[in-house]
């Protein structure tokens, strides 16, 4: 099946700093990628849809200025958590559809801890 | 928008027994229903999916049924094994940019 990678797998940062997370589709092209956030023992909550060549679409309640998304190419989307605070600590996961009428494949996730 | 409800939130079964997890969805436009298994700290893994033109699909010990009229779908795991222990999520996709709405998850524990 299709492979999605994510980097870094974990990151610890100080409050107020920015953190960039990369999501790559390794063996297929993805014009759309999705970013999710998952708190402990909770479900995956869609944050935004990343669109190659255009602006991301954010879900209601997600601050676009805080969670910057850039879909630079057909295989790379980045999520930047700006001015991170402890409440942003979470498991961030990206996904990409494997192709037309194919399921979504998830990256391994990035565990962000903000001190 | 789409709303997906999932039950039960936790499920404990003995090894060899069957497990059933149920989900309901609200948007009649939804046409694709995947099930994911997530182990602690890992990515969700697709285990089976079903499209709205099919009522049932089976893959070895795992099966999914879909009732479009009632807007619910279920995951059935037979002959459960300890390695089936994980959190299972159902999801629904309206087909608009493949956006998935997830259920709240079911923590399955298979005991010896």
mmCIF file of C-alpha atoms in Angstrom:
data_model
loop_
_atom_site.group_PDB
_atom_site.id
_atom_site.type_symbol
_atom_site.label_atom_id
_atom_site.label_comp_id
_atom_site.label_asym_id
_atom_site.label_seq_id
_atom_site.Cartn_x
_atom_site.Cartn_y
_atom_site.Cartn_z
ATOM 1 C CA UNK A 1 0.000 0.000 0.000
ATOM 2 C CA UNK A 2 0.897 3.666 -0.119
ATOM 3 C CA UNK A 3 3.431 5.007 2.367
ATOM 4 C CA UNK A 4 3.248 8.288 4.215
ATOM 5 C CA UNK A 5 6.136 9.479 6.317
ATOM 6 C CA UNK A 6 6.249 12.160 8.964
ATOM 7 C CA UNK A 7 9.115 14.012 10.552
ATOM 8 C CA UNK A 8 10.013 14.415 13.325
ATOM 9 C CA UNK A 9 8.454 11.532 15.222
ATOM 10 C CA UNK A 10 8.647 13.501 18.423
ATOM 11 C CA UNK A 11 9.675 16.967 19.488
ATOM 12 C CA UNK A 12 9.998 18.793 22.779
ATOM 13 C CA UNK A 13 10.091 22.560 22.697
ATOM 14 C CA UNK A 14 9.838 25.548 24.975
ATOM 15 C CA UNK A 15 6.699 27.602 25.204
ATOM 16 C CA UNK A 16 6.653 30.402 22.639
ATOM 17 C CA UNK A 17 8.731 28.654 20.015
ATOM 18 C CA UNK A 18 7.563 27.387 16.633
ATOM 19 C CA UNK A 19 7.691 23.799 15.485
ATOM 20 C CA UNK A 20 7.528 22.498 11.919
ATOM 21 C CA UNK A 21 6.232 19.027 11.105
ATOM 22 C CA UNK A 22 6.674 17.487 7.666
ATOM 23 C CA UNK A 23 4.398 14.987 5.974
ATOM 24 C CA UNK A 24 5.520 13.203 2.819
ATOM 25 C CA UNK A 25 3.863 10.769 0.481
ATOM 26 C CA UNK A 26 6.710 8.456 -0.490
ATOM 27 C CA UNK A 27 5.429 6.465 -3.428
ATOM 28 C CA UNK A 28 2.516 8.457 -4.709
ATOM 29 C CA UNK A 29 1.470 12.011 -5.336
ATOM 30 C CA UNK A 30 -1.047 13.720 -3.109
ATOM 31 C CA UNK A 31 -2.738 16.938 -4.142
ATOM 32 C CA UNK A 32 -4.588 16.813 -0.842
ATOM 33 C CA UNK A 33 -3.314 15.900 2.591
ATOM 34 C CA UNK A 34 -5.018 16.096 5.942
ATOM 35 C CA UNK A 35 -3.753 17.124 9.346
ATOM 36 C CA UNK A 36 -5.244 15.651 12.504
ATOM 37 C CA UNK A 37 -4.671 16.206 16.183
ATOM 38 C CA UNK A 38 -5.209 13.467 18.720
ATOM 39 C CA UNK A 39 -5.228 14.017 22.458
ATOM 40 C CA UNK A 40 -4.659 11.046 24.798
ATOM 41 C CA UNK A 41 -7.471 8.511 24.718
ATOM 42 C CA UNK A 42 -9.428 10.584 22.236
ATOM 43 C CA UNK A 43 -10.332 10.327 18.602
ATOM 44 C CA UNK A 44 -8.626 11.951 15.663
ATOM 45 C CA UNK A 45 -9.844 15.481 15.094
ATOM 46 C CA UNK A 46 -9.379 16.939 11.644
ATOM 47 C CA UNK A 47 -7.598 20.265 11.832
ATOM 48 C CA UNK A 48 -7.234 21.213 8.195
ATOM 49 C CA UNK A 49 -7.072 20.065 4.614
ATOM 50 C CA UNK A 50 -3.819 20.855 2.869
ATOM 51 C CA UNK A 51 -4.168 21.629 -0.837
ATOM 52 C CA UNK A 52 -1.243 21.601 -3.213
ATOM 53 C CA UNK A 53 -0.871 24.977 -4.873
ATOM 54 C CA UNK A 54 -3.576 26.720 -2.882
ATOM 55 C CA UNK A 55 -4.523 27.719 0.624
ATOM 56 C CA UNK A 56 -5.359 25.161 3.250
ATOM 57 C CA UNK A 57 -8.924 24.718 4.422
ATOM 58 C CA UNK A 58 -9.265 24.870 8.183
ATOM 59 C CA UNK A 59 -11.926 23.219 10.308
ATOM 60 C CA UNK A 60 -14.079 25.345 12.539
ATOM 61 C CA UNK A 61 -12.296 26.417 15.673
ATOM 62 C CA UNK A 62 -8.776 25.855 14.332
ATOM 63 C CA UNK A 63 -6.687 29.026 14.248
ATOM 64 C CA UNK A 64 -5.145 29.376 10.822
ATOM 65 C CA UNK A 65 -2.562 31.868 12.054
ATOM 66 C CA UNK A 66 -1.395 29.476 14.727
ATOM 67 C CA UNK A 67 -1.300 26.330 12.622
ATOM 68 C CA UNK A 68 0.348 27.287 9.364
ATOM 69 C CA UNK A 69 0.070 24.786 6.546
ATOM 70 C CA UNK A 70 2.078 24.788 3.359
ATOM 71 C CA UNK A 71 1.637 22.199 0.620
ATOM 72 C CA UNK A 72 4.817 22.901 -1.276
ATOM 73 C CA UNK A 73 4.728 20.011 -3.707
ATOM 74 C CA UNK A 74 2.713 16.971 -4.676
ATOM 75 C CA UNK A 75 4.535 14.925 -2.044
ATOM 76 C CA UNK A 76 5.097 17.337 0.831
ATOM 77 C CA UNK A 77 2.895 19.200 3.274
ATOM 78 C CA UNK A 78 4.168 20.998 6.356
ATOM 79 C CA UNK A 79 2.405 22.042 9.536
ATOM 80 C CA UNK A 80 3.996 24.768 11.620
ATOM 81 C CA UNK A 81 2.744 25.268 15.144
ATOM 82 C CA UNK A 82 3.580 28.885 15.880
ATOM 83 C CA UNK A 83 4.168 30.245 19.351
ATOM 84 C CA UNK A 84 3.488 26.853 20.851
ATOM 85 C CA UNK A 85 2.005 26.586 24.329
ATOM 86 C CA UNK A 86 1.588 23.593 26.646
ATOM 87 C CA UNK A 87 -2.021 23.152 25.545
ATOM 88 C CA UNK A 88 -0.745 22.489 22.012
ATOM 89 C CA UNK A 89 0.957 19.346 23.267
ATOM 90 C CA UNK A 90 -0.627 16.517 21.342
ATOM 91 C CA UNK A 91 -0.125 13.788 18.765
ATOM 92 C CA UNK A 92 -0.249 15.297 15.274
ATOM 93 C CA UNK A 93 -0.930 12.931 12.382
ATOM 94 C CA UNK A 94 -1.139 13.571 8.677
ATOM 95 C CA UNK A 95 -2.842 11.479 6.051
ATOM 96 C CA UNK A 96 -3.150 11.375 2.296
ATOM 97 C CA UNK A 97 -5.554 9.615 -0.039
ATOM 98 C CA UNK A 98 -3.734 6.856 -1.876
ATOM 99 C CA UNK A 99 -5.318 7.876 -5.111
ATOM 100 C CA UNK A 100 -8.684 8.143 -6.772
ATOM 101 C CA UNK A 101 -11.184 5.939 -4.961
ATOM 102 C CA UNK A 102 -8.413 4.655 -2.666
ATOM 103 C CA UNK A 103 -8.332 4.855 1.125
ATOM 104 C CA UNK A 104 -6.388 7.315 3.183
ATOM 105 C CA UNK A 105 -3.009 6.369 4.537
ATOM 106 C CA UNK A 106 -1.665 7.852 7.716
ATOM 107 C CA UNK A 107 1.764 9.028 8.671
ATOM 108 C CA UNK A 108 3.334 7.651 11.859
ATOM 109 C CA UNK A 109 2.490 10.792 13.787
ATOM 110 C CA UNK A 110 4.486 13.428 15.641
ATOM 111 C CA UNK A 111 4.263 13.712 19.386
ATOM 112 C CA UNK A 112 4.667 17.350 20.364
ATOM 113 C CA UNK A 113 5.428 18.286 23.952
ATOM 114 C CA UNK A 114 5.546 21.956 24.829
ATOM 115 C CA UNK A 115 7.174 22.761 28.128
ATOM 116 C CA UNK B 1 -21.501 18.370 8.467
ATOM 117 C CA UNK B 2 -21.086 14.700 9.073
ATOM 118 C CA UNK B 3 -21.404 13.275 12.586
ATOM 119 C CA UNK B 4 -20.277 9.757 13.400
ATOM 120 C CA UNK B 5 -21.204 8.022 16.630
ATOM 121 C CA UNK B 6 -19.477 4.851 17.773
ATOM 122 C CA UNK B 7 -20.372 2.287 20.419
ATOM 123 C CA UNK B 8 -19.261 0.867 22.712
ATOM 124 C CA UNK B 9 -16.387 2.988 23.958
ATOM 125 C CA UNK B 10 -14.779 -0.042 25.583
ATOM 126 C CA UNK B 11 -15.222 -3.718 24.889
ATOM 127 C CA UNK B 12 -13.694 -6.658 26.667
ATOM 128 C CA UNK B 13 -13.985 -10.144 25.204
ATOM 129 C CA UNK B 14 -12.361 -13.473 25.879
ATOM 130 C CA UNK B 15 -9.982 -14.892 23.366
ATOM 131 C CA UNK B 16 -11.874 -16.777 20.705
ATOM 132 C CA UNK B 17 -15.092 -14.825 21.169
ATOM 133 C CA UNK B 18 -16.506 -12.376 18.649
ATOM 134 C CA UNK B 19 -16.457 -8.603 18.960
ATOM 135 C CA UNK B 20 -18.892 -6.198 17.356
ATOM 136 C CA UNK B 21 -18.490 -2.433 17.130
ATOM 137 C CA UNK B 22 -21.255 -0.248 15.776
ATOM 138 C CA UNK B 23 -21.280 3.179 14.172
ATOM 139 C CA UNK B 24 -23.967 5.505 12.916
ATOM 140 C CA UNK B 25 -23.564 8.445 10.591
ATOM 141 C CA UNK B 26 -25.720 11.438 9.830
ATOM 142 C CA UNK B 27 -24.910 12.519 6.291
ATOM 143 C CA UNK B 28 -26.740 10.465 3.691
ATOM 144 C CA UNK B 29 -24.155 11.644 1.134
ATOM 145 C CA UNK B 30 -21.448 9.598 2.845
ATOM 146 C CA UNK B 31 -20.378 6.792 0.565
ATOM 147 C CA UNK B 32 -17.198 5.312 1.988
ATOM 148 C CA UNK B 33 -16.716 3.776 5.416
ATOM 149 C CA UNK B 34 -13.273 2.667 6.545
ATOM 150 C CA UNK B 35 -12.280 1.055 9.815
ATOM 151 C CA UNK B 36 -8.924 1.750 11.403
ATOM 152 C CA UNK B 37 -7.010 -0.033 14.138
ATOM 153 C CA UNK B 38 -4.684 2.053 16.262
ATOM 154 C CA UNK B 39 -2.200 0.657 18.726
ATOM 155 C CA UNK B 40 -0.859 2.899 21.455
ATOM 156 C CA UNK B 41 1.365 5.639 20.107
ATOM 157 C CA UNK B 42 1.130 4.411 16.530
ATOM 158 C CA UNK B 43 -0.601 5.451 13.365
ATOM 159 C CA UNK B 44 -4.113 4.268 12.492
ATOM 160 C CA UNK B 45 -3.973 1.271 10.184
ATOM 161 C CA UNK B 46 -6.751 0.558 7.725
ATOM 162 C CA UNK B 47 -8.165 -2.900 8.406
ATOM 163 C CA UNK B 48 -11.227 -2.970 6.174
ATOM 164 C CA UNK B 49 -13.471 -0.592 4.303
ATOM 165 C CA UNK B 50 -16.791 -0.658 2.533
ATOM 166 C CA UNK B 51 -18.432 1.503 -0.073
ATOM 167 C CA UNK B 52 -22.066 2.427 -0.180
ATOM 168 C CA UNK B 53 -22.875 0.159 -3.104
ATOM 169 C CA UNK B 54 -22.031 -2.912 -1.019
ATOM 170 C CA UNK B 55 -23.865 -4.290 2.009
ATOM 171 C CA UNK B 56 -21.185 -6.540 3.434
ATOM 172 C CA UNK B 57 -17.509 -7.211 3.037
ATOM 173 C CA UNK B 58 -15.343 -9.848 4.644
ATOM 174 C CA UNK B 59 -11.609 -10.341 5.001
ATOM 175 C CA UNK B 60 -10.670 -13.456 6.955
ATOM 176 C CA UNK B 61 -11.736 -12.838 10.580
ATOM 177 C CA UNK B 62 -12.943 -9.302 9.932
ATOM 178 C CA UNK B 63 -16.213 -8.268 8.347
ATOM 179 C CA UNK B 64 -18.074 -5.027 7.924
ATOM 180 C CA UNK B 65 -21.775 -4.567 7.272
ATOM 181 C CA UNK B 66 -23.504 -1.449 6.032
ATOM 182 C CA UNK B 67 -27.151 -0.471 6.270
ATOM 183 C CA UNK B 68 -27.600 2.669 4.197
ATOM 184 C CA UNK B 69 -31.244 3.060 5.052
ATOM 185 C CA UNK B 70 -30.548 3.109 8.766
ATOM 186 C CA UNK B 71 -27.208 4.875 8.280
ATOM 187 C CA UNK B 72 -25.231 2.480 10.349
ATOM 188 C CA UNK B 73 -22.317 0.171 9.808
ATOM 189 C CA UNK B 74 -20.652 -2.391 12.001
ATOM 190 C CA UNK B 75 -17.314 -4.118 12.407
ATOM 191 C CA UNK B 76 -17.297 -7.799 13.284
ATOM 192 C CA UNK B 77 -14.181 -9.585 14.473
ATOM 193 C CA UNK B 78 -14.463 -13.339 14.940
ATOM 194 C CA UNK B 79 -12.152 -15.679 16.822
ATOM 195 C CA UNK B 80 -10.511 -12.753 18.583
ATOM 196 C CA UNK B 81 -6.866 -12.974 19.540
ATOM 197 C CA UNK B 82 -4.825 -10.966 22.067
ATOM 198 C CA UNK B 83 -3.150 -9.092 19.210
ATOM 199 C CA UNK B 84 -6.565 -7.720 18.254
ATOM 200 C CA UNK B 85 -6.404 -5.585 21.397
ATOM 201 C CA UNK B 86 -6.264 -1.946 20.260
ATOM 202 C CA UNK B 87 -8.455 1.062 19.671
ATOM 203 C CA UNK B 88 -10.733 0.808 16.659
ATOM 204 C CA UNK B 89 -12.113 3.821 14.831
ATOM 205 C CA UNK B 90 -14.856 3.934 12.292
ATOM 206 C CA UNK B 91 -15.041 6.783 9.820
ATOM 207 C CA UNK B 92 -17.268 8.153 7.116
ATOM 208 C CA UNK B 93 -16.280 9.948 3.949
ATOM 209 C CA UNK B 94 -18.712 12.086 2.046
ATOM 210 C CA UNK B 95 -16.505 11.944 -0.997
ATOM 211 C CA UNK B 96 -15.817 15.653 -0.833
ATOM 212 C CA UNK B 97 -12.031 15.832 -1.076
ATOM 213 C CA UNK B 98 -11.916 12.480 0.726
ATOM 214 C CA UNK B 99 -12.442 14.160 4.082
ATOM 215 C CA UNK B 100 -12.991 11.637 6.856
ATOM 216 C CA UNK B 101 -15.056 12.113 9.988
ATOM 217 C CA UNK B 102 -14.033 9.698 12.721
ATOM 218 C CA UNK B 103 -16.036 8.030 15.423
ATOM 219 C CA UNK B 104 -14.945 8.366 19.020
ATOM 220 C CA UNK B 105 -13.175 5.016 19.096
ATOM 221 C CA UNK B 106 -13.621 1.668 20.812
ATOM 222 C CA UNK B 107 -10.974 0.244 23.060
ATOM 223 C CA UNK B 108 -11.015 -3.513 22.530
ATOM 224 C CA UNK B 109 -9.394 -5.736 25.104
ATOM 225 C CA UNK B 110 -9.039 -9.417 24.335
ATOM 226 C CA UNK B 111 -8.337 -11.399 27.458
ATOM 227 C CA UNK B 112 -6.845 -14.873 27.718
#
